[in-house]
Short mmCIF file of C-alpha atoms in Angstrom, two decimals:
data_model
loop_
_atom_site.label_atom_id
_atom_site.label_comp_id
_atom_site.label_asym_id
_atom_site.label_seq_id
_atom_site.Cartn_x
_atom_site.Cartn_y
_atom_site.Cartn_z
CA MET P 1 -53.38 100.10 61.47
CA ILE P 2 -52.41 96.93 60.17
CA TRP P 3 -48.92 97.29 58.86
CA LYS P 4 -47.79 100.09 61.40
CA ARG P 5 -44.18 101.09 60.69
CA LYS P 6 -41.80 100.72 63.62
CA SER P 7 -39.28 103.53 64.61
CA ARG P 8 -35.40 102.66 64.62
CA GLU P 9 -35.56 102.49 68.25
CA GLU P 10 -38.69 100.10 68.05
CA ALA P 11 -37.19 97.72 65.48
CA PRO P 12 -37.08 94.30 66.58
CA GLU P 13 -33.98 92.09 67.00
CA THR P 14 -34.96 89.58 64.51
CA GLY P 15 -33.36 91.12 61.53
CA SER P 16 -36.38 93.37 60.61
CA VAL P 17 -34.89 96.60 59.38
CA ALA P 18 -36.80 99.99 60.08
CA VAL P 19 -36.82 102.49 57.35
CA GLU P 20 -36.02 106.04 57.83
CA PRO P 21 -38.49 108.64 56.15
CA LEU P 22 -37.58 109.64 52.40
CA ASP P 23 -36.42 113.19 53.39
CA GLU P 24 -33.50 113.47 51.32
CA GLN P 25 -33.67 115.81 48.04
CA LEU P 26 -33.76 114.27 44.97
CA LEU P 27 -30.38 114.66 42.54
CA GLY P 28 -31.18 117.26 39.72
CA ASP P 29 -30.24 117.18 36.44
CA ASP P 30 -27.13 119.30 37.19
CA GLN P 31 -26.01 116.91 40.06
CA SER P 32 -24.81 114.29 37.86
CA PRO P 33 -21.59 112.48 39.16
CA THR P 34 -18.55 114.45 38.02
CA ASP P 35 -15.57 112.72 35.94
CA ALA P 36 -13.55 112.67 39.11
CA GLU P 37 -16.33 110.78 40.93
CA THR P 38 -16.67 108.44 37.98
CA GLN P 39 -12.87 107.67 37.92
CA THR P 40 -12.70 106.73 41.60
CA GLY P 41 -14.87 103.79 40.88
CA GLU P 42 -17.24 104.66 43.69
CA PRO P 43 -20.94 103.68 43.09
CA ALA P 44 -23.02 106.50 42.70
CA VAL P 45 -25.22 107.33 45.65
CA LEU P 46 -28.88 106.97 45.11
CA GLN P 47 -31.20 109.47 46.33
CA PRO P 48 -34.80 108.41 47.05
CA VAL P 49 -37.60 109.74 44.95
CA LYS P 50 -39.94 112.00 46.90
CA THR P 51 -43.58 111.25 46.08
CA ASP P 52 -46.63 110.80 47.83
CA VAL P 53 -46.20 106.88 47.49
CA PRO P 54 -45.80 105.48 51.09
CA GLU P 55 -42.46 103.74 51.96
CA ARG P 56 -42.16 99.99 51.93
CA PRO P 57 -44.40 98.23 54.26
CA VAL P 58 -42.19 96.88 57.01
CA PHE P 59 -43.96 93.36 56.77
CA LEU P 60 -42.08 92.63 53.49
CA ASP P 61 -38.71 92.53 55.53
CA SER P 62 -40.01 89.20 56.70
CA LEU P 63 -40.22 87.80 53.34
CA TRP P 64 -36.43 87.75 53.27
CA ARG P 65 -35.72 86.14 56.63
CA GLU P 66 -34.63 82.74 56.85
CA PRO P 67 -37.64 80.31 57.41
CA ALA P 68 -38.14 78.99 60.77
CA ALA P 69 -37.51 75.50 61.66
CA ALA P 70 -40.59 73.13 61.29
CA PRO P 71 -41.95 71.95 64.54
CA ALA P 72 -41.23 67.98 65.17
CA GLY P 73 -44.06 65.60 65.21
CA ARG P 74 -46.37 67.14 62.63
CA ALA P 75 -48.90 64.95 61.07
CA MET P 76 -48.17 63.65 57.28
CA PRO P 77 -50.30 65.88 55.15
CA ARG P 78 -53.10 64.05 53.09
CA PHE P 79 -55.66 65.20 50.26
CA MET P 80 -59.13 66.31 51.41
CA ALA P 81 -60.91 64.59 48.62
CA ASN P 82 -60.36 61.79 46.06
CA ALA P 83 -59.56 62.23 42.45
CA SER P 84 -63.37 62.46 41.50
CA ASP P 85 -63.64 65.40 43.98
CA ASP P 86 -65.90 63.30 46.14
CA VAL P 87 -65.75 64.01 50.02
CA GLU P 88 -67.32 61.79 52.67
CA THR P 89 -70.69 63.61 53.84
CA ASP P 90 -70.08 62.67 57.49
CA GLY P 91 -69.62 65.51 60.04
CA THR P 92 -65.85 65.26 60.19
CA ASN P 93 -65.58 66.02 56.66
CA GLU P 94 -67.78 69.02 56.33
CA LEU P 95 -64.90 71.39 56.72
CA ALA P 96 -62.89 69.52 53.78
CA ARG P 97 -66.40 70.01 51.72
CA ARG P 98 -66.57 73.84 52.49
CA ARG P 99 -62.75 74.12 51.61
CA LEU P 100 -63.35 72.57 48.21
CA ALA P 101 -66.39 74.49 47.59
CA LEU P 102 -64.82 77.81 48.33
CA ARG P 103 -62.11 76.71 45.93
CA ASP P 104 -64.45 75.97 43.06
CA ALA P 105 -66.01 79.16 43.58
CA LEU P 106 -63.23 81.64 43.88
CA GLY P 107 -60.17 79.66 42.70
CA ALA P 108 -58.23 81.89 40.83
CA SER P 109 -55.64 79.38 38.84
CA GLN P 110 -58.08 78.98 36.06
CA PRO P 111 -60.33 81.34 34.17
CA VAL P 112 -64.04 81.06 34.84
CA LEU P 113 -65.61 78.61 32.30
CA GLY P 114 -69.20 78.84 33.37
CA ARG P 115 -72.01 81.50 34.34
CA GLU P 116 -72.30 79.90 37.86
CA SER P 117 -68.99 81.20 38.79
CA PHE P 118 -69.24 84.38 36.84
CA ALA P 119 -69.76 87.69 38.77
CA GLY P 120 -68.96 91.44 38.32
CA ARG P 121 -68.77 91.68 34.72
CA HIS P 122 -72.52 91.84 33.46
CA ASP P 123 -72.14 95.26 31.77
CA ALA P 124 -69.12 94.03 29.80
CA LEU P 125 -71.04 91.00 28.94
CA SER P 126 -74.14 92.99 27.86
CA GLN P 127 -71.95 95.39 25.72
CA LEU P 128 -70.19 92.29 23.85
CA ILE P 129 -73.53 90.77 23.07
CA ASN P 130 -74.98 94.01 21.74
CA ALA P 131 -71.78 94.43 19.51
CA ILE P 132 -72.34 91.06 17.95
CA GLU P 133 -76.17 90.91 17.77
CA GLN P 134 -77.25 94.49 17.08
CA GLN P 135 -74.03 96.18 15.47
CA ARG P 136 -72.81 93.03 13.54
CA VAL P 137 -69.44 93.99 14.08
CA HIS P 138 -65.88 92.31 15.10
CA VAL P 139 -64.95 92.85 18.66
CA VAL P 140 -61.54 93.51 20.46
CA ILE P 141 -61.43 92.87 24.27
CA TYR P 142 -58.50 94.30 25.81
CA GLY P 143 -57.07 95.18 29.18
CA GLU P 144 -54.38 94.46 31.61
CA ARG P 145 -53.42 90.94 32.85
CA GLY P 146 -55.97 89.49 35.27
CA ILE P 147 -58.46 91.75 34.34
CA GLY P 148 -61.04 88.84 33.25
CA LYS P 149 -60.79 88.99 29.50
CA THR P 150 -60.54 85.11 28.99
CA SER P 151 -63.22 84.55 31.60
CA LEU P 152 -65.73 86.91 29.83
CA ALA P 153 -64.81 85.22 26.52
CA HIS P 154 -65.71 81.80 27.74
CA VAL P 155 -69.04 83.14 29.39
CA PHE P 156 -69.89 84.83 26.27
CA ALA P 157 -69.32 81.89 23.97
CA GLU P 158 -71.49 79.57 26.59
CA THR P 159 -74.33 82.46 26.17
CA ALA P 160 -73.81 82.44 22.30
CA ARG P 161 -74.12 78.74 22.09
CA GLU P 162 -77.37 78.85 23.81
CA ALA P 163 -78.58 81.29 21.11
CA ARG P 164 -77.68 78.75 18.43
CA TYR P 165 -74.24 80.51 17.46
CA HIS P 166 -71.58 78.09 16.02
CA VAL P 167 -68.67 79.27 18.44
CA LEU P 168 -65.01 78.37 17.78
CA TYR P 169 -62.56 79.19 20.35
CA GLY P 170 -58.70 79.22 19.75
CA SER P 171 -55.92 80.38 21.96
CA CYS P 172 -52.84 82.12 19.97
CA GLY P 173 -49.28 81.37 20.57
CA THR P 174 -46.01 83.32 19.99
CA GLU P 175 -45.72 81.12 16.77
CA ALA P 176 -49.23 81.37 15.55
CA ASN P 177 -49.37 80.82 11.83
CA PHE P 178 -52.34 82.44 9.81
CA SER P 179 -53.03 79.47 7.55
CA GLU P 180 -52.65 76.74 10.01
CA MET P 181 -54.84 78.39 12.59
CA PHE P 182 -57.74 79.11 10.33
CA ARG P 183 -57.63 75.93 8.53
CA SER P 184 -58.17 74.18 12.04
CA VAL P 185 -61.00 76.71 12.53
CA ALA P 186 -62.68 75.60 9.10
CA ALA P 187 -62.13 72.08 10.08
CA ARG P 188 -64.59 72.50 12.83
CA ILE P 189 -67.47 74.14 10.62
CA PRO P 190 -69.90 71.65 9.10
CA ARG P 191 -70.12 71.88 5.33
CA ILE P 192 -73.66 71.72 5.46
CA PHE P 193 -73.68 75.32 6.71
CA HIS P 194 -72.37 76.56 3.08
CA GLU P 195 -74.65 77.81 0.74
CA SER P 196 -73.18 75.48 -2.11
CA VAL P 197 -74.35 72.58 -0.15
CA LEU P 198 -78.06 71.43 -0.32
CA PRO P 199 -79.58 69.06 2.04
CA ASN P 200 -79.66 65.24 1.15
CA THR P 201 -76.83 65.67 -1.45
CA PRO P 202 -73.73 63.69 -1.54
CA GLU P 203 -71.60 66.60 -0.22
CA ALA P 204 -74.21 66.93 2.80
CA GLU P 205 -74.04 63.40 3.52
CA LYS P 206 -70.29 63.09 3.61
CA GLY P 207 -70.02 65.16 6.82
CA ASP P 208 -67.31 67.23 5.41
CA ASN P 209 -66.10 70.57 7.04
CA PHE P 210 -65.19 73.83 5.43
CA ASP P 211 -61.47 72.92 5.31
CA VAL P 212 -62.00 70.85 2.36
CA MET P 213 -63.12 73.83 0.18
CA LEU P 214 -59.65 75.78 1.17
CA PRO P 215 -56.79 75.39 -1.17
CA PRO P 216 -53.22 74.14 0.25
CA VAL P 217 -52.05 77.62 0.45
CA PHE P 218 -54.57 80.28 1.25
CA GLY P 219 -54.61 83.89 2.72
CA PRO P 220 -57.31 86.11 4.12
CA ARG P 221 -59.06 86.58 0.80
CA GLU P 222 -59.29 83.07 -0.07
CA LEU P 223 -60.49 82.30 3.47
CA ALA P 224 -63.04 85.07 3.24
CA ASP P 225 -64.24 83.72 -0.03
CA VAL P 226 -65.13 80.38 1.63
CA LEU P 227 -66.55 81.95 4.81
CA ALA P 228 -68.75 84.22 3.04
CA GLY P 229 -70.67 81.44 1.99
CA VAL P 230 -72.00 80.63 5.56
CA VAL P 231 -75.87 80.18 5.76
CA GLY P 232 -78.24 78.84 8.40
CA THR P 233 -76.29 79.82 11.36
CA ARG P 234 -73.82 82.61 12.52
CA VAL P 235 -70.20 81.79 13.15
CA LEU P 236 -68.12 83.45 15.98
CA ILE P 237 -64.37 82.99 16.05
CA ILE P 238 -62.80 83.87 19.37
CA LEU P 239 -59.09 84.25 19.19
CA ASP P 240 -57.74 84.40 22.90
CA GLU P 241 -54.30 85.86 23.95
CA TYR P 242 -54.04 87.52 20.56
CA ASP P 243 -51.25 89.81 22.09
CA ARG P 244 -48.96 86.74 22.40
CA VAL P 245 -48.48 86.76 18.65
CA LEU P 246 -45.05 87.92 17.40
CA ASP P 247 -45.53 87.68 13.68
CA PRO P 248 -46.86 91.10 12.38
CA GLY P 249 -47.73 89.27 9.07
CA PHE P 250 -50.53 87.20 11.16
CA ARG P 251 -52.16 90.43 12.47
CA ARG P 252 -51.95 92.21 8.99
CA ASP P 253 -53.79 88.88 7.69
CA VAL P 254 -56.48 89.07 10.39
CA ALA P 255 -57.00 92.75 9.83
CA GLU P 256 -57.36 92.02 6.07
CA LEU P 257 -59.82 89.11 7.08
CA VAL P 258 -62.00 91.46 9.09
CA LYS P 259 -62.18 93.91 6.22
CA ASN P 260 -63.14 91.09 3.70
CA LEU P 261 -65.63 89.52 6.02
CA SER P 262 -67.25 92.99 6.66
CA ASP P 263 -67.32 94.15 3.04
CA ARG P 264 -69.12 90.94 2.20
CA ALA P 265 -71.65 91.06 5.20
CA ALA P 266 -70.50 87.55 5.84
CA ARG P 267 -72.22 85.62 8.80
CA VAL P 268 -68.87 85.28 10.60
CA GLN P 269 -67.60 87.61 13.30
CA LEU P 270 -64.36 87.56 15.29
CA VAL P 271 -63.72 88.23 18.82
CA LEU P 272 -59.90 88.97 19.67
CA THR P 273 -58.74 89.33 23.48
CA GLY P 274 -55.39 90.32 24.60
CA VAL P 275 -53.26 92.35 26.92
CA ALA P 276 -53.08 95.96 25.82
CA GLN P 277 -53.62 99.60 26.98
CA ASN P 278 -55.50 100.44 23.87
CA LEU P 279 -56.83 99.04 20.73
CA ASP P 280 -54.21 99.90 18.48
CA GLU P 281 -51.77 97.85 20.43
CA LEU P 282 -53.35 94.91 19.36
CA ILE P 283 -54.68 95.42 15.83
CA GLY P 284 -52.06 98.06 14.76
CA TYR P 285 -52.77 101.24 12.93
CA ALA P 286 -55.40 99.97 10.53
CA PRO P 287 -57.94 102.81 9.70
CA SER P 288 -59.73 100.70 6.72
CA ILE P 289 -61.13 98.35 9.47
CA ARG P 290 -61.92 100.93 12.32
CA ARG P 291 -65.55 100.99 11.30
CA ASN P 292 -65.83 97.32 11.41
CA ILE P 293 -64.37 96.85 14.93
CA VAL P 294 -65.56 97.96 18.25
CA GLY P 295 -62.89 97.93 21.19
CA LEU P 296 -64.13 96.61 24.64
CA PRO P 297 -61.91 97.61 27.23
CA MET P 298 -61.96 95.73 30.56
CA ARG P 299 -62.08 98.30 33.52
CA PRO P 300 -61.13 97.49 36.99
CA LEU P 301 -63.91 96.11 39.08
CA GLY P 302 -66.11 98.57 41.16
CA ASP P 303 -66.62 97.75 45.10
CA GLY P 304 -70.05 96.37 44.01
CA GLU P 305 -68.53 94.01 41.72
CA VAL P 306 -65.83 92.88 44.26
CA MET P 307 -68.67 92.01 46.51
CA ASP P 308 -70.53 90.25 43.90
CA LEU P 309 -67.68 88.15 43.51
CA LEU P 310 -67.03 87.37 47.11
CA ARG P 311 -70.79 86.59 47.35
CA LEU P 312 -70.02 83.40 45.39
CA GLY P 313 -67.71 82.31 47.86
CA GLU P 314 -70.15 83.02 50.76
CA LYS P 315 -72.77 80.85 49.18
CA ALA P 316 -70.60 78.04 48.24
CA ALA P 317 -68.87 77.56 51.55
CA ASP P 318 -71.52 78.89 54.08
CA ILE P 319 -69.09 81.84 55.24
CA ARG P 320 -69.52 85.62 55.47
CA TYR P 321 -66.95 88.27 54.74
CA SER P 322 -66.89 91.18 57.06
CA GLU P 323 -67.16 94.70 55.68
CA ALA P 324 -63.59 95.28 56.79
CA SER P 325 -62.30 92.23 54.98
CA VAL P 326 -64.35 93.22 51.91
CA ARG P 327 -62.49 96.68 51.88
CA MET P 328 -58.84 95.18 52.50
CA ILE P 329 -59.56 92.88 49.44
CA ALA P 330 -60.96 95.50 47.22
CA THR P 331 -58.04 97.86 48.27
CA MET P 332 -55.16 95.29 47.69
CA ALA P 333 -56.82 93.69 44.36
CA GLY P 334 -56.89 97.20 42.74
CA GLY P 335 -59.95 96.23 40.73
CA SER P 336 -58.28 92.94 39.34
CA PRO P 337 -60.89 90.15 39.43
CA TYR P 338 -57.94 87.62 39.58
CA LEU P 339 -56.61 89.19 42.82
CA VAL P 340 -60.10 89.43 44.41
CA ARG P 341 -60.56 85.78 43.67
CA LEU P 342 -57.08 84.86 45.01
CA LEU P 343 -57.20 87.09 48.18
CA GLY P 344 -60.85 86.05 48.75
CA HIS P 345 -60.13 82.43 48.40
CA GLN P 346 -56.98 82.54 50.83
CA ALA P 347 -58.81 85.01 53.32
CA GLY P 348 -61.98 82.36 53.39
CA MET P 349 -59.46 79.56 53.80
CA ALA P 350 -57.69 81.23 56.63
CA ALA P 351 -60.93 81.70 58.42
CA LEU P 352 -62.07 77.98 57.75
CA ASP P 353 -58.55 76.92 59.09
CA ALA P 354 -59.36 78.68 62.26
CA GLY P 355 -62.80 76.96 62.55
CA LYS P 356 -64.72 80.22 61.78
CA ALA P 357 -67.41 81.03 59.37
CA PHE P 358 -66.83 84.91 59.74
CA VAL P 359 -63.97 86.16 57.48
CA SER P 360 -62.48 89.17 59.58
CA GLU P 361 -59.83 91.75 58.71
CA VAL P 362 -57.14 89.65 60.30
CA HIS P 363 -58.01 86.79 57.90
CA GLY P 364 -57.72 89.24 55.17
CA LYS P 365 -54.28 90.35 56.45
CA SER P 366 -53.12 86.72 56.60
CA ALA P 367 -54.44 86.27 52.94
CA VAL P 368 -52.17 89.12 51.60
CA GLU P 369 -49.21 88.14 53.63
CA ARG P 370 -49.63 84.59 52.28
CA VAL P 371 -49.92 85.61 48.67
CA LEU P 372 -46.71 87.92 48.96
CA THR P 373 -44.92 85.01 50.57
CA ASP P 374 -45.93 82.88 47.67
CA TRP P 375 -44.89 85.35 44.98
CA ASN P 376 -41.68 85.96 46.73
CA ALA P 377 -40.88 82.47 46.95
CA SER P 378 -41.36 81.96 43.15
CA LEU P 379 -38.49 84.52 42.51
CA PRO P 380 -34.90 83.48 41.99
CA ARG P 381 -32.81 84.01 45.29
CA ARG P 382 -30.53 86.47 43.59
CA VAL P 383 -33.75 88.53 42.80
CA GLN P 384 -35.10 88.19 46.39
CA ALA P 385 -31.69 89.65 47.49
CA SER P 386 -31.94 92.58 45.21
CA LEU P 387 -35.40 93.42 46.44
CA SER P 388 -34.04 93.29 50.00
CA ARG P 389 -30.87 95.57 49.56
CA ASP P 390 -30.92 99.11 50.72
CA GLU P 391 -31.00 100.77 47.31
CA ALA P 392 -34.24 98.96 46.57
CA ARG P 393 -35.71 100.12 49.93
CA ALA P 394 -34.62 103.72 49.49
CA GLN P 395 -36.20 103.67 45.65
CA TRP P 396 -39.30 101.83 46.46
CA PRO P 397 -41.62 104.42 45.19
CA LEU P 398 -39.46 104.65 42.08
CA LEU P 399 -39.83 100.78 41.43
CA ILE P 400 -43.62 100.94 42.15
CA ALA P 401 -43.94 103.55 39.44
CA ALA P 402 -41.77 101.31 37.05
CA ALA P 403 -44.17 98.44 37.65
CA LYS P 404 -47.32 100.61 36.84
CA ALA P 405 -45.35 101.82 33.75
CA GLY P 406 -44.62 98.24 32.70
CA SER P 407 -48.30 97.15 32.44
CA SER P 408 -48.05 97.05 28.65
CA ALA P 409 -48.34 93.44 27.13
CA ASP P 410 -44.63 93.17 26.44
CA GLY P 411 -43.65 94.74 29.88
CA TRP P 412 -41.29 97.53 28.34
CA PHE P 413 -41.47 101.08 29.59
CA THR P 414 -39.49 104.23 29.01
CA VAL P 415 -38.18 107.17 31.37
CA ASP P 416 -41.18 109.15 30.16
CA ASP P 417 -43.65 106.38 31.37
CA VAL P 418 -42.13 106.24 34.76
CA TYR P 419 -41.90 110.23 34.92
CA THR P 420 -45.68 110.32 34.22
CA GLU P 421 -46.57 107.78 36.90
CA LEU P 422 -44.29 109.76 39.42
CA LYS P 423 -46.44 113.01 38.45
CA GLY P 424 -43.31 115.01 37.70
CA ALA P 425 -41.66 114.27 41.25
CA SER P 426 -38.44 113.63 39.70
CA ALA P 427 -36.36 114.88 36.63
CA PRO P 428 -36.38 112.56 33.52
CA MET P 429 -32.46 112.52 33.66
CA ALA P 430 -32.49 111.54 37.32
CA ILE P 431 -35.14 108.74 36.81
CA GLU P 432 -32.91 107.35 34.07
CA ARG P 433 -29.87 107.26 36.10
CA GLU P 434 -31.58 105.53 39.09
CA LEU P 435 -33.27 103.05 36.87
CA LYS P 436 -29.83 102.08 35.40
CA GLN P 437 -28.78 101.39 38.91
CA PHE P 438 -31.23 98.30 38.71
CA ALA P 439 -30.54 97.30 35.18
CA HIS P 440 -27.25 94.98 35.71
CA PRO P 441 -27.12 91.18 34.87
CA HIS P 442 -29.17 89.12 37.46
CA ASP P 443 -30.55 92.31 38.90
CA LEU P 444 -34.31 93.65 38.91
CA LEU P 445 -34.51 95.23 35.43
CA GLU P 446 -33.33 94.51 31.84
CA ARG P 447 -32.59 97.30 29.58
CA SER P 448 -32.83 97.89 25.54
CA ASP P 449 -31.37 100.61 23.63
CA LEU P 450 -32.97 99.39 20.50
CA GLY P 451 -33.68 102.24 18.10
CA GLY P 452 -31.94 104.87 19.98
CA GLU P 453 -34.69 104.75 22.89
CA ILE P 454 -33.75 103.49 26.04
CA ARG P 455 -36.35 101.09 27.75
CA PHE P 456 -36.54 99.09 30.75
CA ARG P 457 -38.59 96.02 31.81
CA PHE P 458 -38.71 93.96 35.11
CA ALA P 459 -36.39 90.61 34.32
CA TYR P 460 -39.08 88.59 36.20
CA PRO P 461 -43.04 89.31 35.99
CA GLY P 462 -43.33 88.23 39.69
CA VAL P 463 -41.25 91.34 40.88
CA SER P 464 -43.85 93.74 39.29
CA SER P 465 -46.73 92.02 40.95
CA LEU P 466 -45.20 92.14 44.37
CA LEU P 467 -44.32 95.81 43.85
CA LEU P 468 -47.89 96.57 43.03
CA MET P 469 -49.24 94.57 45.82
CA SER P 470 -46.93 96.38 48.29
CA SER P 471 -48.15 99.75 47.00
CA ALA P 472 -51.88 98.69 47.76
CA MET P 473 -50.66 97.44 51.34
CA SER P 474 -49.18 100.90 51.85
CA ARG P 475 -52.24 102.72 50.81
CA LEU P 476 -54.29 100.43 53.19
CA ALA P 477 -51.93 101.19 56.05
CA GLY P 478 -51.98 104.71 55.55
#
């Protein structure tokens, strides 16, 4: 296989450390350190969790070695195109054109803004359109990070504008204020669409917007009074990254606005998107508006949808992904459109750099290693050191389970969450004890005892991403 583990005898002399199988027995609840052991000041010895999760791939050891010296005499790097994205069309620049085309098709640093780069979410788009057009309800799009919520919202907005909907898009922040945000929304709705304004009247000719009809201070009820007067069009208000809002009062006001708009059959609908595992995480417990809202969970991409995405790159850059490379990308991405694009782009670039139009499994492996190297490089040095130490190596399955458990919007997880991910392979008391070993200042985890419940989360989000990718790497190697 690609990432074959070496035995201790086969371990190279370059600093790579082989890992012994996890065959020790886990400390049970009745095996906690005694008072005498605690008084000696000796650190508790962690026993590795026994699970069906493979050990840490040996490739990761190379992430924490010192970088090799750069060869002398290398040519000075240069841009492939000018600032207007123009590339000369002669044969020598054909490779640069294909690279840029691949970036435009599969670039993962920005959400998809247009349908020409959209693939793999046709069912979700159809459900969203149906909820707005046929059911006349408000919609909450939720799921984990990188699952394609913002891209779906942008493509939906483009589709709705073609149908003459008046679409308003806003991105929420941590300090979002209800009055400020919705005043800016009202300022983008022409007053000519209000029932109180007739054509050829002074009000219509002024070119005012809905914001002039709002009082200086207003709440959801006053806003609904104004928006209920929309005629001649339908208004869609998209609030992206709704999970970032910290003020519970903002969320209560939005829920009240949804109820008021629905009760008045207003021609205004809201679409909220955010990181969450269920609907209640975003809108809270609000039974009064449940009949007015439809939740649209974003599921992981299937194999066919992964191939649909990669075909965008094939068509743009005139390359072809092998079946083996597609399987590798699908396995490593775990259904995340962001990772499919990221790995697909890197694998295609590796092939083009080698002068190939056929993306092989070797290029896929190169893409994975590049992504993991970049993620690791973005972490502070002390965190890299923590990941490379023996305790982290021994408890890799536990850390992977913690990364999966911390997929909520705020990243916090409990011992019970990790216990569930480990499928009962370790006792809760043992899990708590072992997690605490990584919850020191400048270590992998931070800890909160707020409200009497012990919670943990990774101090740096990049650690969680690296762990989940290593889990996928182990599955592929196995």
